[in-house]
Amino acid sequence: MKLTRTISETRSHIKIRKGKTRSLGFVPTMGALHDGHISLVKRSLEENEITVVSIFVNPTQFNEEQDFKSYPRNLEKDLEILGRYPVDLVFAPSSGEIYPEPNTRKFDFGGLDSIMEGKHRPGHFNGVAQVVSRLLGIIEPDNAYFGEKDFQQLVIIRKLAEKMDLPVRITGCPIIRESDGLAISSRNKFLSPEERKSAVRISRSLFNAQKKAGKLPVEELKEQTIQYVNKDPRLKVEYFEIVDVRHLKPVRNWTGKSCKIGCIAVKIGNIRLIDNMNFYS
Ligand code: PAF
């Protein structure tokens, strides 16, 4: 497994390894690797001859300086984890390498970025699009893998690839959960033992709502779900929306044919966790 820090050494290594025919899978990450990331790496290894993983904590997608500063970073540990798999290359650039000039690029996602996460984290998806477009331009993968936990991000990245005509297939990989159902996230490690116990309510609320989908009016189901989570004084729902999986348009009733997904964001103290689940009605 090779570690590169600059774009030029990354490109020349890929050129040699890829040749003309080998398929390249890419897993972009911000490090602090957990089983969710590893599921993306495994999928890439299954579907491609070469796998590249990037580790870069992207400053432009954070809303708060403090959140960026305290984001967990441990390159040595991440390399140790990735070393257990036949990953070809880990690209861990500096900020100056990715943004040699201040990145002022603005993207238009036709409203996909103004609801849910976008509403509560203004500018977040623009920052994600800045870094993902830059990374895809450097690595030029055939396939790129993203977790479905960040479902809105996945939809927006698909849109980005489509709008920019990028010759890459974007693959979403299922959420990986702890044994009690909590979606695995780099932020889980910040929870106190009591908060960790409370956090199980988030996925439980979605499993309950999934069972009731189609049986209760949408608004009533939303209300019940929010109340169930907020019943624990440690938890505060930021939003819970039921939207269609393609355009993220809010679902008003169950009659539409489109696939539906329930997306939730919850604050526990200063920690913000998100989760989602498909609803079949
Ligand atoms: O999902 C993430 O970890 C990040 O948003 C990504 C896609 C690596 C871009 O920084």
Coordinates of C-alpha atoms and ligand atoms in Angstrom, one line a residue:
M1 CA 0.0 0.0 0.0
K2 CA 1.5 3.3 -1.1
L3 CA 1.0 6.6 0.7
T4 CA 1.1 9.8 -1.4
R5 CA 0.8 13.4 -0.3
T6 CA 0.9 15.3 -3.6
I7 CA -1.2 15.3 -6.7
S8 CA 1.7 14.7 -9.1
E9 CA 2.9 11.5 -7.3
T10 CA -0.7 10.3 -6.9
R11 CA -1.3 10.7 -10.7
S12 CA 1.9 9.0 -11.7
H13 CA 1.4 6.1 -9.3
I14 CA -2.2 5.6 -10.6
K15 CA -1.0 5.9 -14.2
I16 CA 1.4 3.0 -13.7
R17 CA -0.9 0.8 -11.7
K18 CA -4.0 1.4 -13.9
G19 CA -2.5 0.9 -17.3
K20 CA -5.1 1.0 -20.1
T21 CA -7.5 -1.6 -18.9
R22 CA -7.7 -1.9 -15.1
S23 CA -10.7 -0.5 -13.4
L24 CA -10.2 1.9 -10.5
G25 CA -12.4 2.2 -7.5
F26 CA -12.2 5.3 -5.2
V27 CA -13.3 5.7 -1.6
P28 CA -13.1 9.4 -0.4
T29 CA -13.0 9.8 3.4
M30 CA -12.2 12.3 6.1
G31 CA -10.3 9.6 8.0
A32 CA -11.2 8.4 11.5
L33 CA -12.0 5.1 9.7
H34 CA -14.7 2.8 11.1
D35 CA -16.6 -0.3 9.8
G36 CA -18.8 2.0 7.7
H37 CA -15.8 3.1 5.7
I38 CA -14.4 -0.4 5.5
S39 CA -17.6 -1.6 3.9
L40 CA -17.0 0.9 1.1
V41 CA -13.4 -0.2 0.8
K42 CA -14.5 -3.9 0.6
R43 CA -17.1 -3.1 -2.1
S44 CA -14.4 -1.2 -4.1
L45 CA -12.0 -4.1 -3.8
E46 CA -14.7 -6.6 -4.9
E47 CA -15.6 -4.5 -8.0
N48 CA -12.3 -3.1 -9.1
E49 CA -8.7 -4.2 -9.8
I50 CA -7.3 -1.1 -8.1
T51 CA -8.6 0.7 -5.0
V52 CA -7.6 4.2 -3.9
V53 CA -8.7 5.7 -0.6
S54 CA -8.3 9.4 0.2
I55 CA -8.0 10.9 3.7
F56 CA -8.7 14.6 3.8
V57 CA -10.6 16.6 6.4
N58 CA -12.1 19.1 4.1
P59 CA -12.3 22.6 5.8
T60 CA -14.9 24.0 3.3
Q61 CA -17.7 21.6 4.4
F62 CA -17.6 22.5 8.1
N63 CA -20.0 25.2 9.3
E64 CA -18.1 25.8 12.6
E65 CA -14.4 26.3 13.0
Q66 CA -14.5 24.4 16.3
D67 CA -16.2 21.3 14.6
F68 CA -13.4 21.3 12.0
K69 CA -10.7 21.6 14.6
S70 CA -12.1 18.9 16.8
Y71 CA -12.8 16.4 14.0
P72 CA -11.0 13.2 14.9
R73 CA -7.7 12.8 13.0
N74 CA -5.3 9.8 13.3
L75 CA -3.5 9.0 10.1
E76 CA -1.3 6.4 11.6
K77 CA -4.2 4.4 12.9
D78 CA -6.1 4.8 9.6
L79 CA -3.1 3.5 7.7
E80 CA -2.8 0.6 10.0
I81 CA -6.5 -0.3 9.4
L82 CA -6.3 0.1 5.6
G83 CA -3.1 -1.9 5.6
R84 CA -5.2 -5.0 6.5
Y85 CA -6.8 -4.8 3.0
P86 CA -5.2 -4.9 -0.5
V87 CA -5.7 -1.2 -1.0
D88 CA -3.3 0.1 -3.6
L89 CA -3.0 3.7 -2.7
V90 CA -3.9 6.1 0.1
F91 CA -3.9 9.8 -0.9
A92 CA -3.6 12.0 2.2
P93 CA -3.0 15.6 0.8
S94 CA -2.5 18.8 2.7
S95 CA -5.1 21.6 2.4
G96 CA -2.7 23.6 0.2
E97 CA -2.5 20.7 -2.2
I98 CA -6.3 20.5 -2.6
Y99 CA -6.9 24.2 -2.5
P100 CA -3.8 26.0 -3.8
E101 CA -6.1 29.1 -4.2
P102 CA -9.2 29.8 -2.0
N103 CA -12.0 27.7 -3.4
T104 CA -14.8 30.1 -4.3
R105 CA -16.6 27.7 -6.7
K106 CA -20.4 27.7 -6.3
F107 CA -22.6 24.8 -7.3
D108 CA -26.3 24.8 -8.0
F109 CA -28.2 21.7 -7.1
G110 CA -31.6 23.1 -7.9
G111 CA -32.8 23.0 -4.3
L112 CA -31.5 19.5 -3.4
D113 CA -29.1 21.3 -1.0
S114 CA -31.6 23.7 0.6
I115 CA -33.6 21.2 2.7
M116 CA -32.7 18.9 5.7
E117 CA -28.9 19.0 6.1
G118 CA -28.6 21.9 3.7
K119 CA -31.1 24.0 5.7
H120 CA -29.3 23.4 9.0
R121 CA -25.8 23.5 7.6
P122 CA -25.7 26.3 5.1
G123 CA -22.9 26.0 2.6
H124 CA -22.1 22.4 3.7
F125 CA -22.9 20.7 0.4
N126 CA -21.2 23.4 -1.6
G127 CA -18.0 22.5 0.4
V128 CA -18.6 18.8 -0.2
A129 CA -19.0 19.4 -4.0
Q130 CA -15.8 21.5 -4.0
V131 CA -13.7 18.7 -2.6
V132 CA -15.4 15.8 -4.3
S133 CA -15.2 17.4 -7.7
R134 CA -11.5 18.1 -7.0
L135 CA -10.8 14.6 -5.8
L136 CA -12.6 13.0 -8.7
G137 CA -10.6 15.2 -11.1
I138 CA -7.3 14.0 -9.5
I139 CA -8.0 10.3 -9.2
E140 CA -10.3 9.9 -12.3
P141 CA -11.9 6.7 -10.9
D142 CA -14.3 4.4 -12.8
N143 CA -16.3 3.9 -9.7
A144 CA -16.6 5.9 -6.5
Y145 CA -18.2 4.7 -3.3
F146 CA -20.2 6.7 -0.7
G147 CA -22.2 5.7 2.4
E148 CA -26.0 5.8 2.4
K149 CA -25.9 7.2 5.9
D150 CA -25.2 10.6 4.3
F151 CA -28.1 10.0 2.0
Q152 CA -28.6 13.6 0.9
Q153 CA -24.9 13.9 0.2
L154 CA -25.1 10.8 -2.0
V155 CA -28.0 12.3 -4.0
I156 CA -26.1 15.6 -4.4
I157 CA -22.9 13.8 -5.5
R158 CA -24.8 11.9 -8.1
K159 CA -26.2 15.2 -9.4
L160 CA -22.7 16.7 -9.4
A161 CA -21.3 13.8 -11.5
E162 CA -24.3 14.1 -13.9
K163 CA -24.0 17.9 -14.2
M164 CA -20.2 17.8 -14.7
D165 CA -20.5 14.9 -17.1
L166 CA -17.9 13.0 -15.1
P167 CA -17.2 9.5 -16.4
V168 CA -17.6 7.8 -13.0
R169 CA -20.3 5.5 -11.6
I170 CA -21.4 6.7 -8.1
T171 CA -22.3 3.8 -5.9
G172 CA -24.1 4.1 -2.6
C173 CA -23.4 1.5 0.1
P174 CA -25.8 0.5 2.9
I175 CA -25.6 1.9 6.4
I176 CA -23.6 -0.2 8.9
R177 CA -25.1 -0.3 12.4
E178 CA -23.9 -1.2 15.9
S179 CA -25.5 -4.3 17.3
D180 CA -28.2 -2.2 19.0
G181 CA -29.0 -0.4 15.7
L182 CA -27.1 2.9 16.1
A183 CA -25.7 3.9 12.7
I184 CA -21.9 3.8 12.8
S185 CA -20.4 7.3 12.7
S186 CA -17.0 9.0 13.4
R187 CA -18.9 11.2 15.9
N188 CA -20.2 8.3 18.0
K189 CA -17.0 8.2 19.9
F190 CA -17.7 11.7 21.4
L191 CA -20.8 10.4 23.2
S192 CA -20.7 9.9 26.9
P193 CA -21.9 6.4 28.1
E194 CA -25.3 7.9 29.0
E195 CA -25.6 9.7 25.7
R196 CA -24.6 6.5 23.9
K197 CA -27.5 4.6 25.6
S198 CA -29.9 7.4 24.7
A199 CA -28.7 7.5 21.1
V200 CA -30.3 4.1 20.3
R201 CA -33.6 5.9 20.2
I202 CA -32.7 7.4 16.9
S203 CA -32.6 4.2 14.9
R204 CA -35.4 2.7 17.0
S205 CA -37.6 5.7 16.0
L206 CA -36.9 4.9 12.3
F207 CA -37.5 1.2 12.6
N208 CA -40.9 2.0 14.3
A209 CA -41.8 4.6 11.7
Q210 CA -40.8 2.1 8.9
K211 CA -43.4 -0.4 10.3
K212 CA -46.1 2.2 10.4
A213 CA -45.4 3.8 7.0
G214 CA -48.5 3.7 4.9
K215 CA -50.7 3.0 7.9
L216 CA -50.8 6.6 9.4
P217 CA -51.0 9.9 7.7
V218 CA -47.5 11.2 6.9
E219 CA -47.7 14.2 9.2
E220 CA -49.0 12.1 12.1
L221 CA -46.1 9.6 11.6
K222 CA -43.6 12.4 11.5
E223 CA -45.0 13.9 14.7
Q224 CA -45.0 10.6 16.6
T225 CA -41.5 9.9 15.5
I226 CA -40.2 13.3 16.7
Q227 CA -42.1 12.9 20.0
Y228 CA -40.6 9.4 20.5
V229 CA -37.0 10.7 20.2
N230 CA -37.6 13.9 22.1
K231 CA -39.1 12.0 25.0
D232 CA -35.5 11.4 26.1
P233 CA -34.3 14.8 27.6
R234 CA -30.8 14.2 26.2
L235 CA -32.1 14.2 22.6
K236 CA -33.4 17.0 20.5
V237 CA -34.7 16.3 16.9
E238 CA -33.4 18.9 14.5
Y239 CA -35.5 17.6 11.6
F240 CA -37.3 14.5 10.5
E241 CA -38.4 14.4 6.9
I242 CA -40.0 11.8 4.7
V243 CA -38.9 12.5 1.1
D244 CA -38.7 10.7 -2.2
V245 CA -35.3 9.1 -2.8
R246 CA -34.6 10.7 -6.2
H247 CA -35.5 14.4 -5.8
L248 CA -35.7 14.6 -2.0
K249 CA -39.2 16.2 -2.4
P250 CA -41.2 16.0 0.9
V251 CA -43.8 13.2 0.8
R252 CA -47.3 14.5 1.7
N253 CA -49.2 11.2 1.4
W254 CA -48.3 7.5 0.7
T255 CA -50.0 7.2 -2.7
G256 CA -47.1 8.2 -4.8
K257 CA -45.2 5.4 -6.5
S258 CA -41.7 6.7 -5.7
C259 CA -39.4 5.1 -3.1
K260 CA -39.5 7.0 0.1
I261 CA -36.9 7.6 2.8
G262 CA -37.2 8.9 6.3
C263 CA -34.2 11.2 7.3
I264 CA -33.5 12.3 10.8
A265 CA -31.0 14.6 12.5
V266 CA -30.7 14.7 16.3
K267 CA -28.6 16.7 18.7
I268 CA -27.2 15.0 21.8
G269 CA -25.4 17.7 23.7
N270 CA -23.0 19.2 21.2
I271 CA -23.0 16.1 19.0
R272 CA -25.2 15.9 15.9
L273 CA -26.1 12.5 14.5
I274 CA -28.0 11.6 11.4
D275 CA -29.7 8.5 10.2
N276 CA -32.2 7.3 7.6
M277 CA -34.3 4.4 6.5
N278 CA -36.3 3.4 3.4
F279 CA -40.0 3.3 3.9
Y280 CA -42.2 1.0 1.9
S281 CA -45.9 1.9 1.9
Ligands
PAF1 O1 -18.7 11.7 3.6 C1 -17.6 12.2 3.9 O2 -16.8 11.6 4.7 C2 -17.2 13.5 3.2 O3 -18.3 14.3 3.1 C3 -16.5 13.3 1.9 C4 -17.4 12.7 0.9 C5 -15.2 12.4 2.1 C6 -16.0 14.7 1.4 O4 -15.2 15.3 2.2

